[in-house]
Structures are given as C-alpha cells and as structure tokens.
Short mmCIF file of C-alpha atoms in Angstrom, two decimals:
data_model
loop_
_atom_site.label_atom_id
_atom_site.label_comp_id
_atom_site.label_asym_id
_atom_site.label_seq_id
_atom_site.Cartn_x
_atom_site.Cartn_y
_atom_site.Cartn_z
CA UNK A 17 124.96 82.78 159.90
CA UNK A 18 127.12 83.88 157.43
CA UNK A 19 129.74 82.12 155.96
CA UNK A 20 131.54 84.83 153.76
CA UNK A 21 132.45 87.85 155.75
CA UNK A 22 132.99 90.99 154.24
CA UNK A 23 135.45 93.72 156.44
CA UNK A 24 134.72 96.82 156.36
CA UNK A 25 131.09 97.29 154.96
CA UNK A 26 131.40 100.86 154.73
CA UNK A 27 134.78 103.07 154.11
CA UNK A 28 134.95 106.24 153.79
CA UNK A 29 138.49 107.94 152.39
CA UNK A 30 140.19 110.76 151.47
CA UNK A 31 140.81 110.97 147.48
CA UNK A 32 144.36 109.41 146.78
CA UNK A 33 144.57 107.18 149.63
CA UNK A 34 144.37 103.39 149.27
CA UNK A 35 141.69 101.41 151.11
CA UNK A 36 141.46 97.50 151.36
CA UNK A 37 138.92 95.64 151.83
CA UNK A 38 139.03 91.85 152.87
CA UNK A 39 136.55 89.05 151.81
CA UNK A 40 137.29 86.15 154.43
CA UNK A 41 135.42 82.80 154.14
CA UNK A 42 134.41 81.48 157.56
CA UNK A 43 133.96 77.38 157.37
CA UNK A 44 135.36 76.10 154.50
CA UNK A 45 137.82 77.13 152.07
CA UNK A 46 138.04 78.82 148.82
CA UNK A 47 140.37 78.12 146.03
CA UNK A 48 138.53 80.82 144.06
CA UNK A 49 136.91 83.94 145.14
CA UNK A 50 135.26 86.30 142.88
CA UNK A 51 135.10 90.23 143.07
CA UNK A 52 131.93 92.26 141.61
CA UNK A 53 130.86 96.16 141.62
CA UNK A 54 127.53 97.32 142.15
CA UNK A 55 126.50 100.84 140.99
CA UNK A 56 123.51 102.27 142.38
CA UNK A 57 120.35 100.56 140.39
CA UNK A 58 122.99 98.73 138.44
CA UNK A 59 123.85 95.33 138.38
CA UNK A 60 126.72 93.57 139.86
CA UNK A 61 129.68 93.38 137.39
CA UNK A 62 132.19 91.19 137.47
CA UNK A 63 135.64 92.24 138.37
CA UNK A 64 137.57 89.56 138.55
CA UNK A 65 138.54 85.96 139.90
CA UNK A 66 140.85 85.77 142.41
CA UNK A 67 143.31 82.73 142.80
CA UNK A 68 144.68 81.63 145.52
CA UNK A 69 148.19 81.18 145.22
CA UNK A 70 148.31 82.56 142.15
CA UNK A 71 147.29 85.92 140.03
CA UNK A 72 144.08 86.93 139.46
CA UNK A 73 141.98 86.95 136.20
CA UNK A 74 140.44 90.00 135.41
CA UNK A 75 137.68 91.67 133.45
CA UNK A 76 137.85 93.64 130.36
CA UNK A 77 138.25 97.00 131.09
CA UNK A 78 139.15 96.70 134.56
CA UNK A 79 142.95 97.77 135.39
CA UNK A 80 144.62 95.60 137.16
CA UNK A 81 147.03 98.26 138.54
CA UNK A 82 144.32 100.25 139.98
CA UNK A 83 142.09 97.18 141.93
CA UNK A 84 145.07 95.33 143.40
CA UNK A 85 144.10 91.67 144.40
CA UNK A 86 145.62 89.20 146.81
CA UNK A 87 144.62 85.85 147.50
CA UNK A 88 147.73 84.28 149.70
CA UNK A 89 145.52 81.91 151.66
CA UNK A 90 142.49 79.24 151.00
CA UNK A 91 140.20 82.03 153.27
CA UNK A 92 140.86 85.36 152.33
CA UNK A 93 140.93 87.67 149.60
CA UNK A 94 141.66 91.16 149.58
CA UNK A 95 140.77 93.87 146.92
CA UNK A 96 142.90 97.13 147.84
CA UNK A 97 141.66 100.36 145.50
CA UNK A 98 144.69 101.99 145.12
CA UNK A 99 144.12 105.90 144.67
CA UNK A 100 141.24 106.11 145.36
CA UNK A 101 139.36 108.84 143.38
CA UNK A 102 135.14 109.88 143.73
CA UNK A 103 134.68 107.18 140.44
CA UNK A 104 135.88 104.54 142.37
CA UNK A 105 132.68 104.74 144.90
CA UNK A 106 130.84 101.90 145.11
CA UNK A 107 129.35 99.31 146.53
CA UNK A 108 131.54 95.86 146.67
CA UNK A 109 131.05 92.36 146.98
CA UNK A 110 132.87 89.54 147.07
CA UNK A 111 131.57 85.87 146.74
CA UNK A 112 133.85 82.35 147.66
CA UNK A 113 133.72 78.95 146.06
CA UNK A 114 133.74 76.00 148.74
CA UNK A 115 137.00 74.00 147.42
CA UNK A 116 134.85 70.56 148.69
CA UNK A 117 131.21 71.12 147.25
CA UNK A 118 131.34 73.93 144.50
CA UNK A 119 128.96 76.00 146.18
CA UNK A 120 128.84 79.89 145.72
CA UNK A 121 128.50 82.28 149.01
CA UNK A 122 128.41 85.95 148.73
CA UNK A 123 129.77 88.41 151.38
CA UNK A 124 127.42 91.03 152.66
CA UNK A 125 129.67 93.60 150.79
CA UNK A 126 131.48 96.67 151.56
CA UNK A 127 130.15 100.47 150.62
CA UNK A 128 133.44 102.37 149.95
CA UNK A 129 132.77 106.54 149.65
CA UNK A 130 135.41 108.46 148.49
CA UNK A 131 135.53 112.09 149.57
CA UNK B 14 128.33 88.12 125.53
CA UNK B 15 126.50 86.58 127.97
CA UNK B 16 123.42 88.89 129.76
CA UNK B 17 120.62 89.04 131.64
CA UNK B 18 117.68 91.93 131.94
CA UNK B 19 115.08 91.77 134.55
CA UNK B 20 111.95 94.10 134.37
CA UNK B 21 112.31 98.07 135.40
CA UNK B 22 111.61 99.08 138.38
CA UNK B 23 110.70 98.08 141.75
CA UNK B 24 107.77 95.68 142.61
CA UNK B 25 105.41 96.63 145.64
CA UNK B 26 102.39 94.23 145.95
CA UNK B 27 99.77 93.00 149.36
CA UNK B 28 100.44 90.44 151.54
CA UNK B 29 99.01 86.79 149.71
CA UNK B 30 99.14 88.59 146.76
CA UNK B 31 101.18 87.09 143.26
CA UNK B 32 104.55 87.59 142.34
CA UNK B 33 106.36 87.56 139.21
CA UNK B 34 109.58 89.14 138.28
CA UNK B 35 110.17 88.70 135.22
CA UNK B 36 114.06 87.59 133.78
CA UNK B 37 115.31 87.27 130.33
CA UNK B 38 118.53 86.00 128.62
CA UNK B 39 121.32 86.18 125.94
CA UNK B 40 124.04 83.66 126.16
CA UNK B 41 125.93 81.54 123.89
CA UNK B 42 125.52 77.90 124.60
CA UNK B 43 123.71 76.01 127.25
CA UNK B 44 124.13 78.05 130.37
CA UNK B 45 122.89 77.51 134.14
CA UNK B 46 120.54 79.99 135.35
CA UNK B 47 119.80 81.19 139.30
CA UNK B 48 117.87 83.56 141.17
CA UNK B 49 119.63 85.46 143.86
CA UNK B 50 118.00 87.18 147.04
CA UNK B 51 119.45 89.62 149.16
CA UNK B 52 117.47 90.66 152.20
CA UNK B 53 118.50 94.11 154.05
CA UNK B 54 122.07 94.16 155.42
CA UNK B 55 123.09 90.47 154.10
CA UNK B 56 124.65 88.99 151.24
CA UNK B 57 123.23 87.39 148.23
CA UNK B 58 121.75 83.89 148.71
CA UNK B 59 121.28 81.92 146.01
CA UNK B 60 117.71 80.95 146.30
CA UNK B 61 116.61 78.34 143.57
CA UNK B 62 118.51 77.31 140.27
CA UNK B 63 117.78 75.38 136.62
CA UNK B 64 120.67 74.10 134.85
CA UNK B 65 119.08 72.66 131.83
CA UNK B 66 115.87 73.87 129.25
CA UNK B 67 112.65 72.96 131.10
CA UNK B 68 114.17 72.43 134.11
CA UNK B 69 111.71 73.74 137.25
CA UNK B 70 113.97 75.42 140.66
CA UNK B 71 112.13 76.04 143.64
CA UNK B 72 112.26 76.88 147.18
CA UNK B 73 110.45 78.65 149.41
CA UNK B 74 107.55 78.90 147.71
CA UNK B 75 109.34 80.73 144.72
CA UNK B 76 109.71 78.95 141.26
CA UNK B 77 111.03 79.17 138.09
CA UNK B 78 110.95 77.07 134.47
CA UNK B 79 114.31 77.48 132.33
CA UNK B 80 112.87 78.42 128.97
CA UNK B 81 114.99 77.86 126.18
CA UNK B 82 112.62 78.64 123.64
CA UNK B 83 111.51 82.15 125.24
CA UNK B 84 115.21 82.61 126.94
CA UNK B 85 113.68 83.28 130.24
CA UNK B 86 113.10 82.48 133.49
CA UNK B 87 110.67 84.15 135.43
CA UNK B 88 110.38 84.20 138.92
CA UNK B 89 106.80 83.39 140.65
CA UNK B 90 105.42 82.90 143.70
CA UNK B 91 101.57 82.30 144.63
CA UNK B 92 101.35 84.17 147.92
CA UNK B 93 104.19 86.52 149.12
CA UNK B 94 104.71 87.57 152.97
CA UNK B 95 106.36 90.43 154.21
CA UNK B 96 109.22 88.35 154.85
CA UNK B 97 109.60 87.83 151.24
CA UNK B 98 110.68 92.01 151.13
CA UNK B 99 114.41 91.88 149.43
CA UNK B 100 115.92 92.34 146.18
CA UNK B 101 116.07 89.37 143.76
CA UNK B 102 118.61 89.21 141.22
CA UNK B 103 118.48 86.96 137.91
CA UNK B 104 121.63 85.25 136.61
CA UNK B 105 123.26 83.04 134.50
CA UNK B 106 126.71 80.77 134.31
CA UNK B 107 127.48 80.12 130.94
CA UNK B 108 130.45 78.02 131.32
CA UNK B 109 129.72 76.03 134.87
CA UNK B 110 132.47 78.37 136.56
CA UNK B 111 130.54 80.09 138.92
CA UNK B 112 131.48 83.18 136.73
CA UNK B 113 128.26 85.26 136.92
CA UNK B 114 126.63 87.88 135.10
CA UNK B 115 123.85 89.62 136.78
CA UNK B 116 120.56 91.65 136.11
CA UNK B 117 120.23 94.97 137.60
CA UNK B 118 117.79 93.28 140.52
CA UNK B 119 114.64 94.17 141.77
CA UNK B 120 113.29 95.55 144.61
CA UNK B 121 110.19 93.58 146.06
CA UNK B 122 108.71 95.12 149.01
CA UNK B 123 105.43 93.42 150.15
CA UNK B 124 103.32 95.57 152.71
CA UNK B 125 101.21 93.93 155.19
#
C-alpha cells in the first residue's frame, strides 16, 4: 500500500484563490520531504526541500512567496499555491525521506487545474 | 548542473519481447543513479539503483550497468509482460541527498 499519501489528487480552482495540497507520510516519519512539478511530457523538477521544523530550501527560480511550504510535523508537508493563476497548472508530487532508513517514497501526486 | 535525458518518445513493444530505454547523464562528480516506475494512478517507485561506475541494479527482471565511461545507464529487460505497462523515469543524486533530477520519462506500454 502506499506509504506517502498525497490529498487532493486533483483540484480544480478559480484563478486567484489559494489551494493546498498536503503530502502526509503514513508509517514512518520524515525529517525531509521534497516537492517536484511535472509538466505534461516534462520531467519532474525540483521545487524544493521541505524541513521540518524549520524553512524550506528552494530552487532557483522558484518564488518562495508564491509556493508557500509548511512542514510543522515529522508526517506532513503542505505546499499551498497562493494565487493561483492558469501557469500554475500542474501536476504535483511530493516524495518523504524515512528519518530511520534513508529511503525515498513518492506520493501518488496531486493534478491542480486552474480555471 | 546535474541532468539526465532519456530517449523521445513512448515505447510500445509484444508481450516476451526486449526492452531497452535508453538513459544518459551529465553530472559533476560521482553521483548515484536510479530508475523510477510509476504504474497508472500510483506514485513513483524506485525500482533498481547503481551507486558506483560498473555497478549492475536489478529487480524484477529489469537491469541496468552504471557506465561511467559512456555516462549512461540503460534500462533492459529480456521479456516484458503487460504488467510491465508504466512510465519509467531515469535519475540521478549527485550529492547522496535524495535531491533528484529527473528525465522526462517514458511511456512503455506492452500489448498482449
């Protein structure tokens, strides 16, 4: 089953609005958790790394102000897209470090459409 | 910086039939390099990994030699099932961080 869980996989907003999306880690816990953005036929790019406890690391070229990032406990991250505008479609994924072993899960990711 | 670029294009092959996708590499130093699979509606699973030149990963029936002297690492695998229908992605780690950059993937869909 999987262990990183992904909520919601598909959003659909109005431009402006805000929309969250949460990357939760389901037996074991994540010090780190990593955001990427898939375009269609694309690969995934790397967003940022999200800390828990602290702030998160991000990319070049991604604004900080714009993908807002919270990672207040060892299971869950949240990326909120403040807004929102058509650009900001996409297809995102999350993926968690297990604190214990070092091992990499990815979430099932989340398709975010904004009208 | 640090990249990967798999072949163009989607793969559709026969049941039994040989696969290889193939994966290359820039990257400064010594980095690890994995093959991801994601079947329909899941995540990415990391599905075998090298983390050294000449090192082999396999699973399933897939494989893959860490080629330093090419920078690649192709994927193979002698006889594909249906079941093997997913998108593989090629990456590397170049600083042991879990910090990954990603090919564009491929689509593999094998037809019975």
């Amino acid at each position: 089953g999987a262990v990183v869980s992904q909520h919601p996989s598909r959003v659909i907003c109005k431009s402006g609005t805000s929309v969250k999306i949460e990357c939760r880690s389901l037996d074991f816990q994540a010090t780190t958790m990593f955001w990427y953005r898939q375009f269609p036929k694309q690969s995934l790019m790397l967003m940022a790394t999200s800390n828990e406890g602290s702030k998160a690391t991000y990319e070049q070229g991604v604004e900080k102000d714009k993908f807002l990032i919270n990672h207040a406990s060892l299971t869950l991250s949240t990326l909120t897209v403040t807004s929102a505008h058509p650009e900001d479609s996409s297809f995102y994924i999350c993926s968690a470090r297990d604190q214990s072993t070092g091992e990499l899960f990815f979430g099932e990711g989340s398709r975010l459409t904004v009208l | 910086g640090n990249s990967v670029t798999q072949m163009e294009g989607p793969v559709t092959l026969s049941e039994e039939a040989f696969l290889t996708i193939n994966c290359t590499y820039t990257a400064t130093g010594y980095p690890s390099l994995f093959w991801y699979v994601q079947y329909p509606g899941e995540g990415l699973q990391l599905l075998l990994k090298a983390t050294k030149a000449d090192d082999k990963g396999s699973n399933k029936g897939f494989e893959a030699t860490y080629r330093k002297e090419t920078t690649s690492f192709h994927l193979e695998k002698g006889s594909v099932q249906v079941s093997d229908s997913a998108v593989y992605f090629c990456a590397l780690s170049a600083y042991g961080n879990n910090r990954l950059a990603f090919g564009k993937g491929n689509q593999v869909v094998v037809i019975p």
